[in-house]
Coordinates of C-alpha atoms in Angstrom, one line a residue:
M1 CA 1.6 -21.3 0.6
K2 CA 0.7 -19.9 -2.9
K3 CA 0.1 -16.2 -2.5
L4 CA 0.3 -13.5 -5.5
I5 CA 1.1 -9.9 -3.7
V6 CA 1.3 -6.5 -5.8
I7 CA 4.1 -4.0 -4.8
T8 CA 3.6 -0.9 -6.5
G9 CA 4.7 2.8 -6.6
V10 CA 5.5 5.4 -9.0
P11 CA 9.0 5.5 -10.5
G12 CA 11.6 6.5 -8.1
T13 CA 10.0 5.5 -5.0
G14 CA 12.6 2.7 -4.5
K15 CA 10.2 0.0 -4.7
T16 CA 12.3 -2.4 -6.9
T17 CA 15.4 -1.8 -4.4
V18 CA 12.8 -2.8 -1.6
C19 CA 11.7 -5.8 -3.6
R20 CA 15.2 -7.1 -3.7
E21 CA 16.0 -6.4 0.1
L22 CA 12.5 -8.3 0.5
E23 CA 13.6 -11.0 -1.5
K24 CA 17.2 -11.7 0.5
M25 CA 14.8 -11.7 4.0
M26 CA 12.4 -14.2 2.6
G27 CA 14.7 -16.4 0.7
K28 CA 13.1 -19.2 -1.5
N29 CA 9.8 -18.4 0.0
V30 CA 9.4 -15.5 -2.3
K31 CA 10.0 -14.5 -6.1
I32 CA 9.8 -11.3 -7.4
V33 CA 8.7 -10.7 -11.1
N34 CA 9.0 -7.4 -12.6
F35 CA 5.7 -6.5 -14.7
G36 CA 7.5 -4.5 -17.2
T37 CA 10.3 -6.9 -17.6
V38 CA 7.9 -9.4 -18.6
M39 CA 6.2 -6.8 -21.1
V40 CA 9.9 -6.2 -22.6
E41 CA 10.4 -10.1 -23.1
L42 CA 6.7 -10.5 -24.8
A43 CA 7.3 -7.4 -27.1
R44 CA 10.6 -9.0 -28.2
R45 CA 8.8 -12.3 -28.9
M46 CA 6.6 -10.1 -30.9
G47 CA 9.5 -8.8 -33.0
K48 CA 9.7 -5.3 -31.2
D49 CA 13.0 -4.8 -29.4
L50 CA 12.1 -2.0 -27.0
H51 CA 13.6 -0.6 -23.9
R52 CA 11.0 -0.7 -21.0
D53 CA 10.5 3.1 -20.6
D54 CA 9.4 3.0 -24.4
I55 CA 6.6 0.8 -24.1
R56 CA 4.8 3.6 -22.6
K57 CA 5.3 5.8 -25.7
H58 CA 3.2 3.1 -27.9
S59 CA -0.5 3.2 -28.3
V60 CA -2.6 2.3 -25.3
D61 CA -4.0 -0.6 -27.5
F62 CA -0.1 -1.9 -27.9
Q63 CA 0.3 -1.5 -24.2
S64 CA -3.0 -3.2 -23.0
E65 CA -2.2 -6.4 -25.3
L66 CA 1.1 -6.6 -23.5
Q67 CA -0.4 -6.1 -20.1
I68 CA -2.8 -9.0 -20.5
E69 CA 0.0 -11.1 -22.0
A70 CA 2.1 -10.4 -19.2
A71 CA -0.3 -11.2 -16.8
K72 CA -1.2 -14.3 -18.3
E73 CA 2.6 -15.3 -18.0
I74 CA 3.0 -13.9 -14.2
A75 CA -0.3 -15.9 -13.2
S76 CA 1.2 -19.2 -14.8
R77 CA 4.3 -18.3 -12.7
A78 CA 2.5 -18.0 -9.7
E79 CA 0.6 -21.2 -10.3
K80 CA 3.8 -23.1 -10.5
F81 CA 5.3 -21.2 -7.1
N82 CA 4.7 -22.6 -4.0
G83 CA 5.4 -19.5 -2.3
T84 CA 4.8 -15.9 -2.5
L85 CA 5.0 -14.3 -5.6
I86 CA 5.6 -10.5 -5.6
V87 CA 4.7 -8.8 -8.6
D88 CA 6.8 -5.4 -8.8
T89 CA 4.8 -2.8 -11.2
H90 CA 3.2 0.5 -11.2
M91 CA -0.2 1.7 -10.5
V92 CA -0.3 4.5 -13.0
I93 CA 1.7 4.7 -16.4
R94 CA 2.2 8.5 -17.6
T95 CA 1.2 7.7 -21.6
Q96 CA 1.1 10.3 -24.7
E97 CA -2.6 9.8 -24.0
G98 CA -2.7 10.9 -20.3
Y99 CA -2.4 8.3 -17.3
W100 CA -3.2 4.7 -18.1
A101 CA -4.1 2.0 -15.4
G102 CA -1.0 -0.2 -14.7
L103 CA -3.3 -2.8 -13.6
P104 CA -6.7 -2.5 -15.8
Y105 CA -9.6 -4.6 -15.0
K106 CA -8.7 -7.4 -17.1
V107 CA -5.2 -7.8 -15.8
L108 CA -6.6 -8.0 -12.4
Q109 CA -8.9 -10.7 -13.4
I110 CA -6.0 -12.7 -14.5
L111 CA -3.6 -12.3 -11.6
K112 CA -5.9 -11.9 -8.7
P113 CA -3.6 -10.4 -6.2
E114 CA -4.5 -10.9 -2.4
M115 CA -2.7 -7.5 -1.5
F116 CA -1.6 -4.6 -2.6
I117 CA 1.4 -2.7 -1.0
L118 CA 2.1 0.9 -2.1
I119 CA 5.6 2.2 -1.9
E120 CA 5.8 6.0 -1.3
A121 CA 8.5 8.4 -0.7
K122 CA 8.7 12.3 -0.7
P123 CA 8.4 14.0 -4.1
E124 CA 11.9 15.5 -3.5
E125 CA 13.5 11.9 -2.8
I126 CA 11.7 10.7 -5.8
L127 CA 13.2 13.7 -8.0
E128 CA 16.6 12.8 -6.8
R129 CA 16.1 9.2 -7.7
R130 CA 15.0 9.7 -11.1
F131 CA 18.1 12.1 -11.7
R132 CA 20.5 9.5 -10.5
D133 CA 19.0 6.5 -12.2
A134 CA 21.2 6.6 -15.4
D135 CA 19.9 3.2 -16.8
R136 CA 16.3 4.5 -17.2
K137 CA 14.8 6.9 -19.7
R138 CA 13.0 9.2 -17.5
D139 CA 11.0 12.1 -18.4
K140 CA 12.1 15.3 -16.9
V141 CA 9.0 16.3 -14.4
L142 CA 8.7 18.8 -11.8
K143 CA 7.8 18.2 -8.2
E144 CA 4.1 19.1 -8.6
E145 CA 3.7 16.4 -11.4
I146 CA 5.3 14.0 -8.9
I147 CA 2.8 14.7 -6.4
E148 CA 0.2 14.2 -9.0
E149 CA 1.4 10.9 -9.9
L150 CA 1.6 9.9 -6.1
E151 CA -1.9 11.0 -5.8
F152 CA -3.3 9.1 -9.0
S153 CA -1.3 6.2 -7.8
R154 CA -3.2 6.1 -4.6
Y155 CA -6.4 6.8 -6.5
F156 CA -5.8 3.7 -9.0
A157 CA -4.8 1.5 -5.9
A158 CA -8.0 2.1 -4.3
S159 CA -9.9 1.1 -7.4
C160 CA -7.8 -2.0 -7.6
A161 CA -8.9 -2.5 -4.0
S162 CA -12.7 -1.8 -4.9
I163 CA -12.5 -4.3 -7.8
T164 CA -10.7 -7.2 -6.2
G165 CA -11.4 -6.8 -2.6
A166 CA -7.8 -7.2 -1.8
P167 CA -6.5 -4.7 0.9
I168 CA -4.0 -1.7 0.6
K169 CA -1.3 -1.0 2.7
I170 CA 1.1 2.3 2.2
V171 CA 4.7 1.8 3.1
K172 CA 7.1 4.7 3.5
N173 CA 10.5 4.4 1.8
P174 CA 12.6 7.2 2.9
H175 CA 16.3 7.9 1.7
G176 CA 18.4 5.1 2.9
K177 CA 15.7 3.1 4.8
Q178 CA 14.9 0.6 2.1
I179 CA 15.9 -2.2 4.7
E180 CA 13.3 -1.0 7.1
A181 CA 10.7 -0.7 4.4
A182 CA 11.1 -4.3 3.3
K183 CA 11.1 -5.3 6.9
E184 CA 7.8 -3.7 7.5
I185 CA 6.4 -5.6 4.4
L186 CA 7.6 -8.8 5.5
D187 CA 6.0 -7.9 9.0
I188 CA 2.9 -7.2 6.9
L189 CA 3.2 -10.4 4.9
E190 CA 3.6 -12.7 7.9
E191 CA 0.6 -11.0 9.7
N192 CA -1.6 -12.0 6.9
S193 CA -0.6 -15.4 6.8
C194 CA -2.1 -16.2 9.9

């Protein structure tokens, strides 16, 4: 059965790790697509060799163009895949201009997600994970800023749910519990496939 589910969370919640665990559990019935990776691939085709964390430092117009093209690419992959396609992405992106929607209206129209799953963790755990992540170019932030990001992520998720009519589920991902978080998502997906 074809489905498109969005799994989202602020950087450092461990959503990509949880997605990998979910992929192991579901096997060939699920495919994970990272929205940011698709944007990087598209930027390279446009002649811009960017690290994924540099995209948000470009103009909102550039980001918007990339988001729309990435959504088209992902929707095409979802159409060809006979299973659950999970989009790993962020609800909000901290840009130079302020918070920017990770899934603006035009992107939602293209993707047509059936559900949003918001991965969350404690602000202290998020700070620690960001600090340890040497592969990424993370901004140095304070605990209060992470709390703000988590709040904005929920606000934006509520907006996305309102626009699409798709439900939101919140899954906690405490330190060392990514398998349990993935199992909870698997249960949610199985419950909603009936």
